[in-house]
Amino acid sequence: MTLWTAIVLACAATYLTKLAGYAVPARWLQNPRMARVAGAITVALLSALTVMNTFAAGTALVLDARLAALGLAALALWLRLPFLLVVVLGRQRRGWCGGGGDGCWVAVGQDRSMT
């Protein structure tokens, strides 16, 4: 299978999945249980993404400044601070890795091991 064949098959599968969503009866979507399930799935996927971006470095688990930044951002959310302030506080992790080096500011896709 070539790359373009895989891309075309993935596009077709995506289109057919979306098309199948229109075939779902409206009474199923108006069910209160469906709204709870949709909300729970959204929270679960966002939580999984957050955990993977916080603790994962390649195939290893690491505890570094990202954990402290997540904790600070969670505290700011719990205190109901404005969202912009939550983001700024979460980014203020320079120097938490020890020595104040640039090891805390790693670009996506690079090695995120502890420095």
PDB file of C-alpha atoms in Angstrom:
ATOM      1  CA  MET A   1       0.000   0.000   0.000  1.00  0.00           C
ATOM      2  CA  THR A   2       1.401   3.360  -1.001  1.00  0.00           C
ATOM      3  CA  LEU A   3       1.211   6.494   1.097  1.00  0.00           C
ATOM      4  CA  TRP A   4      -1.428   8.033  -1.150  1.00  0.00           C
ATOM      5  CA  THR A   5      -3.585   4.915  -0.956  1.00  0.00           C
ATOM      6  CA  ALA A   6      -3.474   5.109   2.844  1.00  0.00           C
ATOM      7  CA  ILE A   7      -4.365   8.817   2.749  1.00  0.00           C
ATOM      8  CA  VAL A   8      -7.327   8.231   0.419  1.00  0.00           C
ATOM      9  CA  LEU A   9      -8.575   5.337   2.588  1.00  0.00           C
ATOM     10  CA  ALA A  10      -8.255   7.459   5.745  1.00  0.00           C
ATOM     11  CA  CYS A  11     -10.182  10.288   4.055  1.00  0.00           C
ATOM     12  CA  ALA A  12     -12.918   7.888   2.974  1.00  0.00           C
ATOM     13  CA  ALA A  13     -13.178   6.399   6.478  1.00  0.00           C
ATOM     14  CA  THR A  14     -13.401   9.867   8.001  1.00  0.00           C
ATOM     15  CA  TYR A  15     -16.074  10.958   5.537  1.00  0.00           C
ATOM     16  CA  LEU A  16     -18.134   7.799   6.073  1.00  0.00           C
ATOM     17  CA  THR A  17     -17.898   8.193   9.861  1.00  0.00           C
ATOM     18  CA  LYS A  18     -19.165  11.765   9.619  1.00  0.00           C
ATOM     19  CA  LEU A  19     -21.902  10.705   7.216  1.00  0.00           C
ATOM     20  CA  ALA A  20     -22.976   7.955   9.640  1.00  0.00           C
ATOM     21  CA  GLY A  21     -23.432  10.626  12.304  1.00  0.00           C
ATOM     22  CA  TYR A  22     -26.215  12.184  10.242  1.00  0.00           C
ATOM     23  CA  ALA A  23     -27.998   8.824  10.148  1.00  0.00           C
ATOM     24  CA  VAL A  24     -28.342   8.673  13.952  1.00  0.00           C
ATOM     25  CA  PRO A  25     -31.977   9.237  14.962  1.00  0.00           C
ATOM     26  CA  ALA A  26     -32.613  12.629  16.581  1.00  0.00           C
ATOM     27  CA  ARG A  27     -34.286  11.023  19.604  1.00  0.00           C
ATOM     28  CA  TRP A  28     -31.003   9.277  20.463  1.00  0.00           C
ATOM     29  CA  LEU A  29     -29.171  12.601  20.489  1.00  0.00           C
ATOM     30  CA  GLN A  30     -31.822  14.224  22.682  1.00  0.00           C
ATOM     31  CA  ASN A  31     -31.414  11.543  25.340  1.00  0.00           C
ATOM     32  CA  PRO A  32     -29.920  13.065  28.553  1.00  0.00           C
ATOM     33  CA  ARG A  33     -27.586  10.078  28.890  1.00  0.00           C
ATOM     34  CA  MET A  34     -26.044  10.896  25.498  1.00  0.00           C
ATOM     35  CA  ALA A  35     -25.253  14.444  26.665  1.00  0.00           C
ATOM     36  CA  ARG A  36     -23.573  13.068  29.813  1.00  0.00           C
ATOM     37  CA  VAL A  37     -21.552  10.542  27.798  1.00  0.00           C
ATOM     38  CA  ALA A  38     -20.436  13.187  25.287  1.00  0.00           C
ATOM     39  CA  GLY A  39     -19.346  15.492  28.128  1.00  0.00           C
ATOM     40  CA  ALA A  40     -17.494  12.687  29.898  1.00  0.00           C
ATOM     41  CA  ILE A  41     -15.646  11.636  26.734  1.00  0.00           C
ATOM     42  CA  THR A  42     -14.529  15.209  26.123  1.00  0.00           C
ATOM     43  CA  VAL A  43     -13.130  15.530  29.648  1.00  0.00           C
ATOM     44  CA  ALA A  44     -11.446  12.110  29.452  1.00  0.00           C
ATOM     45  CA  LEU A  45      -9.709  12.876  26.152  1.00  0.00           C
ATOM     46  CA  LEU A  46      -8.505  16.285  27.348  1.00  0.00           C
ATOM     47  CA  SER A  47      -7.237  14.746  30.600  1.00  0.00           C
ATOM     48  CA  ALA A  48      -5.358  12.035  28.718  1.00  0.00           C
ATOM     49  CA  LEU A  49      -3.744  14.629  26.448  1.00  0.00           C
ATOM     50  CA  THR A  50      -2.701  16.718  29.452  1.00  0.00           C
ATOM     51  CA  VAL A  51      -1.186  13.737  31.269  1.00  0.00           C
ATOM     52  CA  MET A  52       0.732  12.588  28.192  1.00  0.00           C
ATOM     53  CA  ASN A  53       2.152  16.062  27.571  1.00  0.00           C
ATOM     54  CA  THR A  54       3.094  16.489  31.246  1.00  0.00           C
ATOM     55  CA  PHE A  55       4.691  13.163  32.147  1.00  0.00           C
ATOM     56  CA  ALA A  56       5.879  11.653  28.855  1.00  0.00           C
ATOM     57  CA  ALA A  57       9.259  12.074  27.222  1.00  0.00           C
ATOM     58  CA  GLY A  58       9.420   9.682  24.320  1.00  0.00           C
ATOM     59  CA  THR A  59       8.691   6.304  25.873  1.00  0.00           C
ATOM     60  CA  ALA A  60       9.800   7.267  29.384  1.00  0.00           C
ATOM     61  CA  LEU A  61       7.981   8.899  32.265  1.00  0.00           C
ATOM     62  CA  VAL A  62       9.652  12.010  33.668  1.00  0.00           C
ATOM     63  CA  LEU A  63       9.024  14.402  36.512  1.00  0.00           C
ATOM     64  CA  ASP A  64      10.313  17.840  35.611  1.00  0.00           C
ATOM     65  CA  ALA A  65       9.225  21.460  35.554  1.00  0.00           C
ATOM     66  CA  ARG A  66       6.158  20.637  33.495  1.00  0.00           C
ATOM     67  CA  LEU A  67       4.607  18.988  36.556  1.00  0.00           C
ATOM     68  CA  ALA A  68       5.185  22.113  38.658  1.00  0.00           C
ATOM     69  CA  ALA A  69       3.747  24.307  35.883  1.00  0.00           C
ATOM     70  CA  LEU A  70       0.662  22.079  35.633  1.00  0.00           C
ATOM     71  CA  GLY A  71       0.199  22.226  39.408  1.00  0.00           C
ATOM     72  CA  LEU A  72       0.474  26.005  39.405  1.00  0.00           C
ATOM     73  CA  ALA A  73      -1.996  26.315  36.532  1.00  0.00           C
ATOM     74  CA  ALA A  74      -4.420  23.939  38.293  1.00  0.00           C
ATOM     75  CA  LEU A  75      -4.178  26.016  41.469  1.00  0.00           C
ATOM     76  CA  ALA A  76      -4.848  29.185  39.476  1.00  0.00           C
ATOM     77  CA  LEU A  77      -7.920  27.575  37.888  1.00  0.00           C
ATOM     78  CA  TRP A  78      -9.145  26.412  41.299  1.00  0.00           C
ATOM     79  CA  LEU A  79      -8.800  29.991  42.570  1.00  0.00           C
ATOM     80  CA  ARG A  80     -10.862  31.069  39.523  1.00  0.00           C
ATOM     81  CA  LEU A  81      -8.211  33.440  38.237  1.00  0.00           C
ATOM     82  CA  PRO A  82      -8.680  34.824  34.702  1.00  0.00           C
ATOM     83  CA  PHE A  83      -7.703  32.322  32.017  1.00  0.00           C
ATOM     84  CA  LEU A  84      -4.983  34.554  30.567  1.00  0.00           C
ATOM     85  CA  LEU A  85      -3.337  34.669  33.997  1.00  0.00           C
ATOM     86  CA  VAL A  86      -3.590  30.866  34.257  1.00  0.00           C
ATOM     87  CA  VAL A  87      -1.725  30.505  30.954  1.00  0.00           C
ATOM     88  CA  VAL A  88       0.934  33.048  31.976  1.00  0.00           C
ATOM     89  CA  LEU A  89       1.483  31.340  35.319  1.00  0.00           C
ATOM     90  CA  GLY A  90       1.710  27.942  33.640  1.00  0.00           C
ATOM     91  CA  ARG A  91       4.411  29.249  31.304  1.00  0.00           C
ATOM     92  CA  GLN A  92       6.466  30.751  34.139  1.00  0.00           C
ATOM     93  CA  ARG A  93       8.595  27.709  34.742  1.00  0.00           C
ATOM     94  CA  ARG A  94      11.970  29.184  33.825  1.00  0.00           C
ATOM     95  CA  GLY A  95      14.491  28.423  36.511  1.00  0.00           C
ATOM     96  CA  TRP A  96      12.479  25.603  38.087  1.00  0.00           C
ATOM     97  CA  CYS A  97      14.708  22.981  36.468  1.00  0.00           C
ATOM     98  CA  GLY A  98      17.631  24.064  38.604  1.00  0.00           C
ATOM     99  CA  GLY A  99      20.275  26.561  37.641  1.00  0.00           C
ATOM    100  CA  GLY A 100      17.852  28.729  35.702  1.00  0.00           C
ATOM    101  CA  GLY A 101      18.995  27.329  32.369  1.00  0.00           C
ATOM    102  CA  ASP A 102      17.034  27.040  29.185  1.00  0.00           C
ATOM    103  CA  GLY A 103      16.402  23.339  29.788  1.00  0.00           C
ATOM    104  CA  CYS A 104      12.836  24.109  30.835  1.00  0.00           C
ATOM    105  CA  TRP A 105      11.984  25.635  27.462  1.00  0.00           C
ATOM    106  CA  VAL A 106      12.181  22.604  25.155  1.00  0.00           C
ATOM    107  CA  ALA A 107      10.587  22.798  21.723  1.00  0.00           C
ATOM    108  CA  VAL A 108       7.991  20.213  20.756  1.00  0.00           C
ATOM    109  CA  GLY A 109       9.575  17.122  19.268  1.00  0.00           C
ATOM    110  CA  GLN A 110      12.922  17.489  20.995  1.00  0.00           C
ATOM    111  CA  ASP A 111      14.217  15.390  23.863  1.00  0.00           C
ATOM    112  CA  ARG A 112      12.444  16.420  27.059  1.00  0.00           C
ATOM    113  CA  SER A 113      14.673  14.597  29.492  1.00  0.00           C
ATOM    114  CA  MET A 114      15.556  16.271  32.792  1.00  0.00           C
ATOM    115  CA  THR A 115      18.441  18.734  32.551  1.00  0.00           C
TER     116      THR A 115
END
